[in-house]
Amino acid sequence: MPKATFYTHVSDADSFTCRLTARAAQAGGRVLVWSDSAEQIEQLDQALWHYEAESFLAHEIWQPDTPMPSETAVLLASGNTLPTIPADTTVLNLSADFWSSALTIPERTLEIIGSGLEELADARQRFQAYRRQGVVTEHHNMNGKA
């Protein structure tokens, strides 16, 4: 059964995204970090290259209109239309997109939300949309933790 985990009140989204991406990749399988902003993906690409100097998190930027690379565990992508992906891909969603409405709902979706009222309102809508689709949902309040 698909599962969506929401992390709200994240104070440093870039650092938290790097940590969560690394943790998801270490758990095995493919990770897709999705944004509706190509600029945000470029920034995250740079952040991942500098994240924890003693380790290396192999990743690449993927253009969703091309075949999905099979040799890289962490893909960064952006766009206005959700791509079709294998169901066993973990999606780290940085956009307002509803992955519960994707052609293939990912087995695992991670949502990172700051503390802004608009961000939280958008997250509530996504949370409810996942539940309506039968996706198991969970929430972690990161206030003071991340």
PDB file of C-alpha atoms in Angstrom:
ATOM      1  CA  MET A   1       0.000   0.000   0.000  1.00  0.00           C
ATOM      2  CA  PRO A   2       1.423   3.446  -0.927  1.00  0.00           C
ATOM      3  CA  LYS A   3       2.555   5.678   1.941  1.00  0.00           C
ATOM      4  CA  ALA A   4       3.047   9.459   2.160  1.00  0.00           C
ATOM      5  CA  THR A   5       5.068  11.023   4.966  1.00  0.00           C
ATOM      6  CA  PHE A   6       4.795  14.744   5.670  1.00  0.00           C
ATOM      7  CA  TYR A   7       7.563  16.673   7.441  1.00  0.00           C
ATOM      8  CA  THR A   8       6.207  20.086   8.458  1.00  0.00           C
ATOM      9  CA  HIS A   9       7.794  23.178  10.010  1.00  0.00           C
ATOM     10  CA  VAL A  10      11.170  22.393   8.406  1.00  0.00           C
ATOM     11  CA  SER A  11      13.387  25.425   9.031  1.00  0.00           C
ATOM     12  CA  ASP A  12      16.271  24.649   6.634  1.00  0.00           C
ATOM     13  CA  ALA A  13      14.675  22.966   3.616  1.00  0.00           C
ATOM     14  CA  ASP A  14      17.917  22.531   1.628  1.00  0.00           C
ATOM     15  CA  SER A  15      19.794  20.794   4.429  1.00  0.00           C
ATOM     16  CA  PHE A  16      16.781  18.685   5.402  1.00  0.00           C
ATOM     17  CA  THR A  17      16.213  17.694   1.760  1.00  0.00           C
ATOM     18  CA  CYS A  18      19.835  16.529   1.489  1.00  0.00           C
ATOM     19  CA  ARG A  19      19.569  14.488   4.697  1.00  0.00           C
ATOM     20  CA  LEU A  20      16.230  12.945   3.733  1.00  0.00           C
ATOM     21  CA  THR A  21      17.466  12.147   0.219  1.00  0.00           C
ATOM     22  CA  ALA A  22      20.571  10.437   1.642  1.00  0.00           C
ATOM     23  CA  ARG A  23      18.468   8.459   4.117  1.00  0.00           C
ATOM     24  CA  ALA A  24      16.011   7.359   1.410  1.00  0.00           C
ATOM     25  CA  ALA A  25      18.873   6.322  -0.896  1.00  0.00           C
ATOM     26  CA  GLN A  26      20.547   4.329   1.889  1.00  0.00           C
ATOM     27  CA  ALA A  27      17.270   2.459   2.422  1.00  0.00           C
ATOM     28  CA  GLY A  28      17.677   1.155  -1.122  1.00  0.00           C
ATOM     29  CA  GLY A  29      15.803   1.637  -4.335  1.00  0.00           C
ATOM     30  CA  ARG A  30      15.441   4.644  -6.554  1.00  0.00           C
ATOM     31  CA  VAL A  31      14.761   8.173  -5.268  1.00  0.00           C
ATOM     32  CA  LEU A  32      13.231  10.925  -7.391  1.00  0.00           C
ATOM     33  CA  VAL A  33      13.412  14.438  -5.999  1.00  0.00           C
ATOM     34  CA  TRP A  34      10.639  16.350  -7.771  1.00  0.00           C
ATOM     35  CA  SER A  35      10.082  20.102  -8.008  1.00  0.00           C
ATOM     36  CA  ASP A  36       8.055  22.403 -10.203  1.00  0.00           C
ATOM     37  CA  SER A  37      11.108  24.681 -10.348  1.00  0.00           C
ATOM     38  CA  ALA A  38      14.188  23.925 -12.459  1.00  0.00           C
ATOM     39  CA  GLU A  39      16.035  26.573 -10.427  1.00  0.00           C
ATOM     40  CA  GLN A  40      15.268  24.713  -7.191  1.00  0.00           C
ATOM     41  CA  ILE A  41      16.598  21.488  -8.728  1.00  0.00           C
ATOM     42  CA  GLU A  42      19.821  23.261  -9.787  1.00  0.00           C
ATOM     43  CA  GLN A  43      20.240  24.587  -6.223  1.00  0.00           C
ATOM     44  CA  LEU A  44      19.643  21.145  -4.774  1.00  0.00           C
ATOM     45  CA  ASP A  45      22.144  19.647  -7.229  1.00  0.00           C
ATOM     46  CA  GLN A  46      24.777  22.032  -5.873  1.00  0.00           C
ATOM     47  CA  ALA A  47      23.747  21.373  -2.258  1.00  0.00           C
ATOM     48  CA  LEU A  48      24.074  17.605  -2.758  1.00  0.00           C
ATOM     49  CA  TRP A  49      27.604  18.016  -4.157  1.00  0.00           C
ATOM     50  CA  HIS A  50      28.596  19.867  -0.978  1.00  0.00           C
ATOM     51  CA  TYR A  51      26.548  17.817   1.479  1.00  0.00           C
ATOM     52  CA  GLU A  52      28.731  15.985   4.009  1.00  0.00           C
ATOM     53  CA  ALA A  53      32.200  16.286   2.550  1.00  0.00           C
ATOM     54  CA  GLU A  54      33.207  12.826   3.854  1.00  0.00           C
ATOM     55  CA  SER A  55      30.476  11.082   1.883  1.00  0.00           C
ATOM     56  CA  PHE A  56      29.191  11.119  -1.677  1.00  0.00           C
ATOM     57  CA  LEU A  57      25.601  10.843  -2.816  1.00  0.00           C
ATOM     58  CA  ALA A  58      25.597   9.949  -6.505  1.00  0.00           C
ATOM     59  CA  HIS A  59      22.805  11.781  -8.299  1.00  0.00           C
ATOM     60  CA  GLU A  60      21.926  13.344 -11.620  1.00  0.00           C
ATOM     61  CA  ILE A  61      19.413  15.742 -13.096  1.00  0.00           C
ATOM     62  CA  TRP A  62      16.864  13.893 -15.205  1.00  0.00           C
ATOM     63  CA  GLN A  63      14.790  15.478 -17.948  1.00  0.00           C
ATOM     64  CA  PRO A  64      11.388  13.721 -17.637  1.00  0.00           C
ATOM     65  CA  ASP A  65      10.850  13.805 -21.420  1.00  0.00           C
ATOM     66  CA  THR A  66      13.803  11.390 -21.786  1.00  0.00           C
ATOM     67  CA  PRO A  67      14.060   7.755 -20.648  1.00  0.00           C
ATOM     68  CA  MET A  68      14.696   7.393 -16.924  1.00  0.00           C
ATOM     69  CA  PRO A  69      18.361   6.483 -16.293  1.00  0.00           C
ATOM     70  CA  SER A  70      18.692   3.037 -14.760  1.00  0.00           C
ATOM     71  CA  GLU A  71      22.171   3.338 -13.254  1.00  0.00           C
ATOM     72  CA  THR A  72      21.689   6.300 -10.891  1.00  0.00           C
ATOM     73  CA  ALA A  73      19.814   5.807  -7.617  1.00  0.00           C
ATOM     74  CA  VAL A  74      19.007   9.501  -6.993  1.00  0.00           C
ATOM     75  CA  LEU A  75      17.399  11.568  -9.719  1.00  0.00           C
ATOM     76  CA  LEU A  76      16.512  15.255  -9.562  1.00  0.00           C
ATOM     77  CA  ALA A  77      13.769  16.484 -11.887  1.00  0.00           C
ATOM     78  CA  SER A  78      11.303  19.282 -12.419  1.00  0.00           C
ATOM     79  CA  GLY A  79       8.377  20.037 -14.626  1.00  0.00           C
ATOM     80  CA  ASN A  80       4.745  20.970 -14.901  1.00  0.00           C
ATOM     81  CA  THR A  81       3.507  17.443 -15.599  1.00  0.00           C
ATOM     82  CA  LEU A  82       4.137  14.482 -13.331  1.00  0.00           C
ATOM     83  CA  PRO A  83       6.225  11.869 -15.145  1.00  0.00           C
ATOM     84  CA  THR A  84       5.386   8.190 -15.265  1.00  0.00           C
ATOM     85  CA  ILE A  85       7.778   6.391 -12.944  1.00  0.00           C
ATOM     86  CA  PRO A  86       8.149   2.863 -11.599  1.00  0.00           C
ATOM     87  CA  ALA A  87       5.873   2.334  -8.568  1.00  0.00           C
ATOM     88  CA  ASP A  88       8.828   1.313  -6.375  1.00  0.00           C
ATOM     89  CA  THR A  89      10.435   4.759  -6.746  1.00  0.00           C
ATOM     90  CA  THR A  90      10.499   6.914  -3.613  1.00  0.00           C
ATOM     91  CA  VAL A  91       9.424  10.450  -4.498  1.00  0.00           C
ATOM     92  CA  LEU A  92      10.660  13.352  -2.419  1.00  0.00           C
ATOM     93  CA  ASN A  93       8.146  16.010  -3.436  1.00  0.00           C
ATOM     94  CA  LEU A  94       9.229  19.653  -3.232  1.00  0.00           C
ATOM     95  CA  SER A  95       6.333  20.931  -5.338  1.00  0.00           C
ATOM     96  CA  ALA A  96       2.641  21.561  -4.843  1.00  0.00           C
ATOM     97  CA  ASP A  97       1.932  18.582  -7.127  1.00  0.00           C
ATOM     98  CA  PHE A  98      -0.392  15.869  -5.913  1.00  0.00           C
ATOM     99  CA  TRP A  99       1.512  12.613  -6.480  1.00  0.00           C
ATOM    100  CA  SER A 100      -1.669  10.833  -5.423  1.00  0.00           C
ATOM    101  CA  SER A 101      -3.045  11.814  -8.851  1.00  0.00           C
ATOM    102  CA  ALA A 102      -0.060  10.474 -10.827  1.00  0.00           C
ATOM    103  CA  LEU A 103      -0.646   7.719 -13.378  1.00  0.00           C
ATOM    104  CA  THR A 104       1.420   5.461 -11.133  1.00  0.00           C
ATOM    105  CA  ILE A 105       1.210   6.375  -7.441  1.00  0.00           C
ATOM    106  CA  PRO A 106       4.652   5.893  -5.854  1.00  0.00           C
ATOM    107  CA  GLU A 107       4.937   3.338  -3.071  1.00  0.00           C
ATOM    108  CA  ARG A 108       6.603   6.029  -0.935  1.00  0.00           C
ATOM    109  CA  THR A 109       6.201   9.807  -1.116  1.00  0.00           C
ATOM    110  CA  LEU A 110       8.033  12.221   1.176  1.00  0.00           C
ATOM    111  CA  GLU A 111       6.753  15.791   1.527  1.00  0.00           C
ATOM    112  CA  ILE A 112       8.876  18.604   2.991  1.00  0.00           C
ATOM    113  CA  ILE A 113       6.950  21.660   4.166  1.00  0.00           C
ATOM    114  CA  GLY A 114       8.168  24.840   5.830  1.00  0.00           C
ATOM    115  CA  SER A 115       6.242  26.912   8.361  1.00  0.00           C
ATOM    116  CA  GLY A 116       4.554  29.409   6.047  1.00  0.00           C
ATOM    117  CA  LEU A 117       0.772  29.544   6.212  1.00  0.00           C
ATOM    118  CA  GLU A 118       0.406  29.048   2.458  1.00  0.00           C
ATOM    119  CA  GLU A 119       2.807  26.079   2.462  1.00  0.00           C
ATOM    120  CA  LEU A 120       0.922  24.468   5.333  1.00  0.00           C
ATOM    121  CA  ALA A 121      -2.465  25.049   3.659  1.00  0.00           C
ATOM    122  CA  ASP A 122      -1.187  23.465   0.422  1.00  0.00           C
ATOM    123  CA  ALA A 123       0.215  20.536   2.418  1.00  0.00           C
ATOM    124  CA  ARG A 124      -3.161  19.967   4.107  1.00  0.00           C
ATOM    125  CA  GLN A 125      -4.783  19.693   0.679  1.00  0.00           C
ATOM    126  CA  ARG A 126      -2.163  17.184  -0.481  1.00  0.00           C
ATOM    127  CA  PHE A 127      -2.524  15.224   2.765  1.00  0.00           C
ATOM    128  CA  GLN A 128      -6.279  14.941   2.248  1.00  0.00           C
ATOM    129  CA  ALA A 129      -5.842  14.039  -1.438  1.00  0.00           C
ATOM    130  CA  TYR A 130      -3.500  11.175  -0.531  1.00  0.00           C
ATOM    131  CA  ARG A 131      -5.986   9.882   2.031  1.00  0.00           C
ATOM    132  CA  ARG A 132      -8.844  10.022  -0.500  1.00  0.00           C
ATOM    133  CA  GLN A 133      -6.749   7.843  -2.823  1.00  0.00           C
ATOM    134  CA  GLY A 134      -6.218   5.278  -0.072  1.00  0.00           C
ATOM    135  CA  VAL A 135      -2.587   6.227   0.572  1.00  0.00           C
ATOM    136  CA  VAL A 136      -1.422   5.661   4.156  1.00  0.00           C
ATOM    137  CA  THR A 137      -0.354   9.042   5.566  1.00  0.00           C
ATOM    138  CA  GLU A 138       1.833  10.087   8.452  1.00  0.00           C
ATOM    139  CA  HIS A 139       3.023  13.423   9.786  1.00  0.00           C
ATOM    140  CA  HIS A 140       6.166  14.538  11.604  1.00  0.00           C
ATOM    141  CA  ASN A 141       6.300  18.041  13.076  1.00  0.00           C
ATOM    142  CA  MET A 142       9.934  19.104  12.740  1.00  0.00           C
ATOM    143  CA  ASN A 143       9.511  22.372  14.651  1.00  0.00           C
ATOM    144  CA  GLY A 144      12.774  22.895  16.531  1.00  0.00           C
ATOM    145  CA  LYS A 145      14.296  19.717  15.033  1.00  0.00           C
ATOM    146  CA  ALA A 146      15.198  20.619  11.465  1.00  0.00           C
TER     147      ALA A 146
END
